Tab-separated table of C-alpha atoms in Angstrom:
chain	number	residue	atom	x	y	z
A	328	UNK	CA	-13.235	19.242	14.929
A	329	UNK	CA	-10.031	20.793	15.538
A	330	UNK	CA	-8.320	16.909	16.800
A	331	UNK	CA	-10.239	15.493	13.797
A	332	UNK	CA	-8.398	18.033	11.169
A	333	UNK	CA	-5.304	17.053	13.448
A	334	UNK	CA	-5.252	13.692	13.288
A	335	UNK	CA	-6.080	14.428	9.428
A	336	UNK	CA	-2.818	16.255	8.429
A	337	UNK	CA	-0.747	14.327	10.666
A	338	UNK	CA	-2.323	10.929	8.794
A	339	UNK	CA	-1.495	12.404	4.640
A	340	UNK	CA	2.530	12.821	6.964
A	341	UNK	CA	2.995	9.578	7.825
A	342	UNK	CA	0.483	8.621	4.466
A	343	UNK	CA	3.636	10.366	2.470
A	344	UNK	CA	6.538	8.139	4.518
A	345	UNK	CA	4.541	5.015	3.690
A	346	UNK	CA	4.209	6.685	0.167
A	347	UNK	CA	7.647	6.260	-0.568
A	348	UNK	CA	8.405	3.132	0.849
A	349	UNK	CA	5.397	1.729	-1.542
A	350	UNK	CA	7.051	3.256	-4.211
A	351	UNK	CA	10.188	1.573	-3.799
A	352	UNK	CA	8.645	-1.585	-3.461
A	353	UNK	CA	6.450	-1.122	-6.551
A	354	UNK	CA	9.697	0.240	-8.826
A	355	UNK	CA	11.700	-3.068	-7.889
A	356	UNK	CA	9.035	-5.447	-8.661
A	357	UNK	CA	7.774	-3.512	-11.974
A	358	UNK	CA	11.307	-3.783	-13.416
A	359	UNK	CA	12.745	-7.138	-11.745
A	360	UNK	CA	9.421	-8.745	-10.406
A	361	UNK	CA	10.720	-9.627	-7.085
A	362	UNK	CA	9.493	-8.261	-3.879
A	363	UNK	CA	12.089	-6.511	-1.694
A	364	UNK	CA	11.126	-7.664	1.683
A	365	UNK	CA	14.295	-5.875	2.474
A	366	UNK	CA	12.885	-2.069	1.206
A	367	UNK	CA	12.150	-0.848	5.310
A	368	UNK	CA	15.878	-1.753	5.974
A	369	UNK	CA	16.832	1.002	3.645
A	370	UNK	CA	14.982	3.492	5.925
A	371	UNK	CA	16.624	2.431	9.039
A	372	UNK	CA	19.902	2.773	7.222
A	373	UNK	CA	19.083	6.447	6.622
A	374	UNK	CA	17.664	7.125	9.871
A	375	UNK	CA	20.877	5.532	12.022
A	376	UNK	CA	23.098	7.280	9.505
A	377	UNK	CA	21.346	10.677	9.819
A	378	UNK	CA	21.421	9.921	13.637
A	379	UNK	CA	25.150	9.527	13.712
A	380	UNK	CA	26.035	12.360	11.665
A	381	UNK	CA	24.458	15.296	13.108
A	382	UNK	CA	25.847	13.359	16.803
A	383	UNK	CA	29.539	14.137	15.084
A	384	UNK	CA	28.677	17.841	14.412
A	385	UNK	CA	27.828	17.406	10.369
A	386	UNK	CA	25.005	20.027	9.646
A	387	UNK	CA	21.773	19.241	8.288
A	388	UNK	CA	21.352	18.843	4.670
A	389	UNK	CA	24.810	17.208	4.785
A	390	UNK	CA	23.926	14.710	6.700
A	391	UNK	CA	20.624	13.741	5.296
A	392	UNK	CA	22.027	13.658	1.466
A	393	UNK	CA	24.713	11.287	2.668
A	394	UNK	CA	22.113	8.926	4.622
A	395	UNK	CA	19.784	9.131	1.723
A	396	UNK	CA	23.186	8.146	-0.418
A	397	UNK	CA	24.201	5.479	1.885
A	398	UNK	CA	20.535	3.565	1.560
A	399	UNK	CA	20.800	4.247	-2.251
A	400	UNK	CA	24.156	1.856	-1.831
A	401	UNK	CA	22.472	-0.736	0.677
A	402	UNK	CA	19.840	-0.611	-2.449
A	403	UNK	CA	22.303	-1.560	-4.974
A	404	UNK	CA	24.330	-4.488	-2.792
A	405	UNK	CA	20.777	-5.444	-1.753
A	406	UNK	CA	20.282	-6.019	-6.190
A	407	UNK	CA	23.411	-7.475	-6.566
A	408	UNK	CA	22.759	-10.567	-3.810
A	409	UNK	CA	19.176	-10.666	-4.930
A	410	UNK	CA	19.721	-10.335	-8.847
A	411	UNK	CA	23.477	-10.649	-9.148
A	412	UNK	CA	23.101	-13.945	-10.649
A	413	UNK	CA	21.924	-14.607	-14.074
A	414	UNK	CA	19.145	-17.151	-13.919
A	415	UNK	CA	18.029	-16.303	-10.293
A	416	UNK	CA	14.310	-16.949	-10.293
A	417	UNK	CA	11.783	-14.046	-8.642
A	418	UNK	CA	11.280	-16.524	-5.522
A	419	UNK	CA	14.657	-16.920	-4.720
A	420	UNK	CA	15.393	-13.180	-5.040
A	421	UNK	CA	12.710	-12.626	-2.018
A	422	UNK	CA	14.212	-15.348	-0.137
A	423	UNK	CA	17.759	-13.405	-0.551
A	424	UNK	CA	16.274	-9.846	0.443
A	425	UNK	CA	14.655	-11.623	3.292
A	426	UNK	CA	17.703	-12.359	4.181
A	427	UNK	CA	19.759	-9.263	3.909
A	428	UNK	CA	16.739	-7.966	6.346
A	429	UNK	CA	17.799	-10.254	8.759
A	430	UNK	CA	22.023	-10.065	7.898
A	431	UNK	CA	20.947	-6.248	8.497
A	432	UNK	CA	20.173	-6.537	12.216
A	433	UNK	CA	22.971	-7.847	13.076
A	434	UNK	CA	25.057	-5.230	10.966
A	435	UNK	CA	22.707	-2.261	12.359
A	436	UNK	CA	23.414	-3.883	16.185
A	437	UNK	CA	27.286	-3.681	16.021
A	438	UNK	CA	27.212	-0.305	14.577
A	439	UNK	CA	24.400	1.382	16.495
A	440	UNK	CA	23.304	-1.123	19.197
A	441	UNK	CA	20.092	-1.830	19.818
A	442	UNK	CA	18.409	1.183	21.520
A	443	UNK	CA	16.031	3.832	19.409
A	444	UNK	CA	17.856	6.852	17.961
A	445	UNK	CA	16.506	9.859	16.802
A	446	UNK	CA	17.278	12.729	15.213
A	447	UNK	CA	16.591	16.820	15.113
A	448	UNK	CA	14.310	17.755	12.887
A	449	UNK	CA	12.398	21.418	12.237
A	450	UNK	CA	11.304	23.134	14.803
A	451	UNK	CA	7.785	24.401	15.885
A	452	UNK	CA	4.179	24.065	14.683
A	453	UNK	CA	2.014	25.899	12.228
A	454	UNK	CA	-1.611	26.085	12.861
A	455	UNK	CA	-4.055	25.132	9.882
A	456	UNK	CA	-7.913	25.884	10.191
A	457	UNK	CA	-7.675	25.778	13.761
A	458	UNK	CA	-5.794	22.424	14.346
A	459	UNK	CA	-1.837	22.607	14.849
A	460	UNK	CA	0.801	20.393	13.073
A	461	UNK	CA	4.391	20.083	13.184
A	462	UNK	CA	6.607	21.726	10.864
A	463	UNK	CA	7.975	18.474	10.194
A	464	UNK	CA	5.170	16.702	9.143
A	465	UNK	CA	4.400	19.510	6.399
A	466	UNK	CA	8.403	18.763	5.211
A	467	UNK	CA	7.489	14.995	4.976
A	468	UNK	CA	4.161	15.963	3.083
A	469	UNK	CA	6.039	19.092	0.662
A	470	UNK	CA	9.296	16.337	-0.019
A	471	UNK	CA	7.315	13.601	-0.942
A	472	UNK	CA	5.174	16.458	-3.155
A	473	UNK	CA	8.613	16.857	-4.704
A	474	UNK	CA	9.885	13.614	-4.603
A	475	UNK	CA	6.666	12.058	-7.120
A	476	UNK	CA	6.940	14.868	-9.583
A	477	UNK	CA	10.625	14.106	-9.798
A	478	UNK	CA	9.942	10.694	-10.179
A	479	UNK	CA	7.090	11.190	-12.987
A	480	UNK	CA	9.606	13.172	-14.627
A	481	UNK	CA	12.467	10.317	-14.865
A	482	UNK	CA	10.552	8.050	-15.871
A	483	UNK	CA	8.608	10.186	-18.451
A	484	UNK	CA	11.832	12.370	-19.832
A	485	UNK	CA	15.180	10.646	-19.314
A	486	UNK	CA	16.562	7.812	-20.988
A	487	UNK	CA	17.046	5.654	-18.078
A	488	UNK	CA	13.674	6.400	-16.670
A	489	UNK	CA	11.927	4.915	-20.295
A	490	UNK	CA	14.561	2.271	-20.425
A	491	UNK	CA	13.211	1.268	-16.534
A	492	UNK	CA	9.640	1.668	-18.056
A	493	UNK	CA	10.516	-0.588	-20.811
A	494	UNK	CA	12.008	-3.805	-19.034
A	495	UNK	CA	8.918	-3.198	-16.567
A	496	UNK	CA	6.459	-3.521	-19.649
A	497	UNK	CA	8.150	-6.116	-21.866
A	498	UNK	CA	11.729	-7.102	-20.663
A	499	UNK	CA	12.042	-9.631	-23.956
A	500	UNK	CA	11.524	-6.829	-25.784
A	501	UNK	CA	14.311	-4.255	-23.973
A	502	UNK	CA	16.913	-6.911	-24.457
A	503	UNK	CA	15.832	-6.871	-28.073
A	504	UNK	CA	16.546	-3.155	-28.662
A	505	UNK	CA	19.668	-3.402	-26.251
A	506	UNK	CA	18.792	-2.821	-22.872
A	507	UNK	CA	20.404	-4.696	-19.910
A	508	UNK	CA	17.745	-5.822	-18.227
A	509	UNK	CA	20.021	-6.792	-15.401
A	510	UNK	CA	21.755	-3.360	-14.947
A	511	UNK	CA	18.699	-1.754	-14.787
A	512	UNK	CA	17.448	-4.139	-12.014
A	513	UNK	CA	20.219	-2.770	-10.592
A	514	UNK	CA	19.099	0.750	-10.985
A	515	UNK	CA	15.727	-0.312	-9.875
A	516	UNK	CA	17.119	-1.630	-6.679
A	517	UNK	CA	19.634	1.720	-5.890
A	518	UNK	CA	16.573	3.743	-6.631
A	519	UNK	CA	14.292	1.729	-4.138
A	520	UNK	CA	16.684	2.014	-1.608
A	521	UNK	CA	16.815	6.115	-2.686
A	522	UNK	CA	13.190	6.525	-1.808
A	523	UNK	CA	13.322	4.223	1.331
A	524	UNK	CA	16.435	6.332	2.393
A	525	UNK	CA	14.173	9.854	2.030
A	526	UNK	CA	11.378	8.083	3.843
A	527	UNK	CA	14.366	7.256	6.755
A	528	UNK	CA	15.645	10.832	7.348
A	529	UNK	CA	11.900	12.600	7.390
A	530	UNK	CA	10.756	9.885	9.741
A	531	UNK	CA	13.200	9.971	12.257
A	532	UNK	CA	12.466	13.463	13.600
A	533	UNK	CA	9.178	11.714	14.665
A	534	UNK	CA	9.757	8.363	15.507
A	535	UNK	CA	12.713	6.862	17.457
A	536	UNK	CA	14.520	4.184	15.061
A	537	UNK	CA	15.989	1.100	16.066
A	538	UNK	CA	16.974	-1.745	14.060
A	539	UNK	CA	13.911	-3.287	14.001
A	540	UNK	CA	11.628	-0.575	13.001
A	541	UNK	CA	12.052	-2.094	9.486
A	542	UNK	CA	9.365	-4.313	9.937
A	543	UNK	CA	6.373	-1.666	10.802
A	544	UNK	CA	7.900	0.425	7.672
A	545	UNK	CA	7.322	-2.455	5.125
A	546	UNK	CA	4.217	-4.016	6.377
A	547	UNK	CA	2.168	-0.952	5.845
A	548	UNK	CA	4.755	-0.320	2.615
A	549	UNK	CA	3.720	-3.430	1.092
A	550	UNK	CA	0.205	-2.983	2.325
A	551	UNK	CA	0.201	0.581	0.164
A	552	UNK	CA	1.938	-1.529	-2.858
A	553	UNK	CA	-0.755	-3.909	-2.606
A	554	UNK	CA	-3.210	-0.927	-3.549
A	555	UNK	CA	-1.880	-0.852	-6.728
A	556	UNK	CA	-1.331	-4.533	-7.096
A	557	UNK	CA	2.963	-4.021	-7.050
A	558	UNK	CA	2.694	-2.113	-10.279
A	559	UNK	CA	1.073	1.386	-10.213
A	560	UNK	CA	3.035	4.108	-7.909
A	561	UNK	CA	-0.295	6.476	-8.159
A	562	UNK	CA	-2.644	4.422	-6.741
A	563	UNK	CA	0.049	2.905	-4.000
A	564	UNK	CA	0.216	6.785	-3.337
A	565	UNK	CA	-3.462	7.046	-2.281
A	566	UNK	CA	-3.249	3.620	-0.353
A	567	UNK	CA	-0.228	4.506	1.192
A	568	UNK	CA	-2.556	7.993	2.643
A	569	UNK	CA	-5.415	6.371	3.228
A	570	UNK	CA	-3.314	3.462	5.133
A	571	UNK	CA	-1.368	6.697	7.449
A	572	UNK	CA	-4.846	8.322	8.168
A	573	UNK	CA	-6.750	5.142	9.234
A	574	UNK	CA	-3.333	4.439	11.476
A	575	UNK	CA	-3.692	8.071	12.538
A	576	UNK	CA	-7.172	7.932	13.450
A	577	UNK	CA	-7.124	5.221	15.018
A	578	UNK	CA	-4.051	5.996	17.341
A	579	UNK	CA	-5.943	9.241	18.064
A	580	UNK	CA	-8.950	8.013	19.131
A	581	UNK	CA	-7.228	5.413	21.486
A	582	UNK	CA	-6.334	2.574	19.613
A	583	UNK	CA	-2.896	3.058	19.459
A	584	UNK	CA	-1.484	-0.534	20.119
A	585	UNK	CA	-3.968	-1.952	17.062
A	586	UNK	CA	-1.966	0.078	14.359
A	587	UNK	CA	-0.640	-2.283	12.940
A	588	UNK	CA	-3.777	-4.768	12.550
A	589	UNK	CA	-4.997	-1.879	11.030
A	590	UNK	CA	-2.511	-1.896	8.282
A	591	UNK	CA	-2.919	-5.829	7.937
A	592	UNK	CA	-6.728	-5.522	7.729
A	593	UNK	CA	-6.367	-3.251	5.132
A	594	UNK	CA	-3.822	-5.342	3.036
A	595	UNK	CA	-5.791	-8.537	3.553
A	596	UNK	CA	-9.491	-6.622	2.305
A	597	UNK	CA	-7.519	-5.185	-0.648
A	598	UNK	CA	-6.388	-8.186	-1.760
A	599	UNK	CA	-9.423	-10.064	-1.470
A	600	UNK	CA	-11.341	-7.833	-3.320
A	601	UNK	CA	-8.107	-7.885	-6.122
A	602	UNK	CA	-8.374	-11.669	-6.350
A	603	UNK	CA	-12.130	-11.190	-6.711
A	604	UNK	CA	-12.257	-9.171	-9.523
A	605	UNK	CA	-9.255	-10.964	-11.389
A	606	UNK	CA	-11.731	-14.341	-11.107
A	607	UNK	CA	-14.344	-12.378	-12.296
A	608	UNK	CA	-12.415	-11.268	-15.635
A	609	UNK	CA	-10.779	-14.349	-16.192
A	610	UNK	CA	-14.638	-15.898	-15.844
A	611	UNK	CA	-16.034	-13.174	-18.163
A	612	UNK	CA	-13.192	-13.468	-20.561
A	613	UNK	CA	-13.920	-17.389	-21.117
């Protein structure tokens, strides 16, 4: 019982990582309707940058505010190649962060080569009805808390946060009123690659990260976005922990190497069972 409640806690951790990659996903497509196929790359950027600062001697809390900054910028330049362009259609904006996944590699090799880097985290374990978890995984789990209230917050009670809200739910209508539409695609991009740099620096403590870690991060991200079909943070929130405890469990109980099947089983059930019930409306509402 005591591996079960382990496994358990350790799953809603790496649940909450996925969490926020989902989430960035799910805020660039609500507002620009392109899927960043690029969002993992922003948590690699954070992780290598965390890496390399506390190597050179900058404390903690320093260093991961400026890695979460730095994936924040690799958000925005990711918008500006994807949605730069007036006219660019939501297809060719995937092809282009597709591509800055790939320009990334190369980028990520130069600077950091291409062997897994990892970085201090806290120390120690706390023990919780008899199983024990790290103190980092109850960080990931408290700052991702923190990190959703925050975010139900901006978009509830600040300007930017409703004007986001608006181009996501009529973006004819935000241009009407005054809104750039564009600019805050922009945002929505810099704020994707915010959360995907806060799901870098709380991974890395528990995972080595190499350059190509990317693409585990956003196939179980997008898998968790596909929960609430690309458009509803909450319910990517309880794929996203459902997703990291299935992983979890399944890693525990010694299938380790089928993790990732795991994730695309998941996906590939959810949206079947989407695509089934969107037939069956369209068929009722005729």
């Amino acid at each position: 019982m005591s591996a079960f409640l382990t496994y358990l806690l350790n799953g809603l951790a790496v649940g909450c990582t996925i969490a926020l990659i989902a989430s960035g996903l799910v805020t660039i497509h609500r507002v620009t309707g392109v899927v960043n196929f690029a969002q993992g790359t922003f948590a690699v950027v954070a992780g290598l940058c965390t890496s390399s600062l506390l190597g050179l001697g900058f404390p903690h809390g320093v260093s991961e505010v400026a890695a979460v900054l730095a994936a924040a910028l690799a958000g925005l330049l990711t918008g500006l190649a994807a949605i730069g362009r007036p006219g660019t259609t939501p297809l060719s904006s995937l092809i282009v962060t597709l591509g800055v996944g790939v320009l990334a590699y190369a980028v990520e090799i130069v600077l950091w080569g291409d062997q897994p880097r990892s970085a201090p985290g806290l120390a120690g374990s706390v023990e919780i009805l008899g199983a024990r978890i790290q103190t980092q995984y109850l960080l990931v789990i408290g700052v991702t808390a923190v990190t959703f209230v925050l975010l139900a917050l901006f978009f509830g009670r600040t300007y930017l946060g409703k004007a986001l809200t608006a181009c996501a739910s009529n973006p004819y209508a935000a241009r009407v009123v005054g809104i750039d539409v564009r600019k805050m695609g922009l945002l929505a991009f810099a704020l994707g690659g915010l959360l995907g740099g806060i799901a870098g620096v709380l991974v890395t403590p528990l995972r080595p990260i190499s350059f190509d870690t990317d693409v585990t991060l956003i196939v179980n991200g997008f898998a968790a976005a596909v929960f609430g079909a690309l458009t509803r943070p909450v319910i990517a929130l309880a794929g996203a922990l459902l997703l990291g405890v299935a992983e979890t469990m399944a890693a525990g109980y010694g299938y380790g190497s089928h993790q990732l099947e795991v994730a695309l089983g998941l996906m590939i059930v959810v949206m079947i069972v989407q695509a089934s019930r969107r037939t069956t409306l369209s068929q009722e509402s005729v």
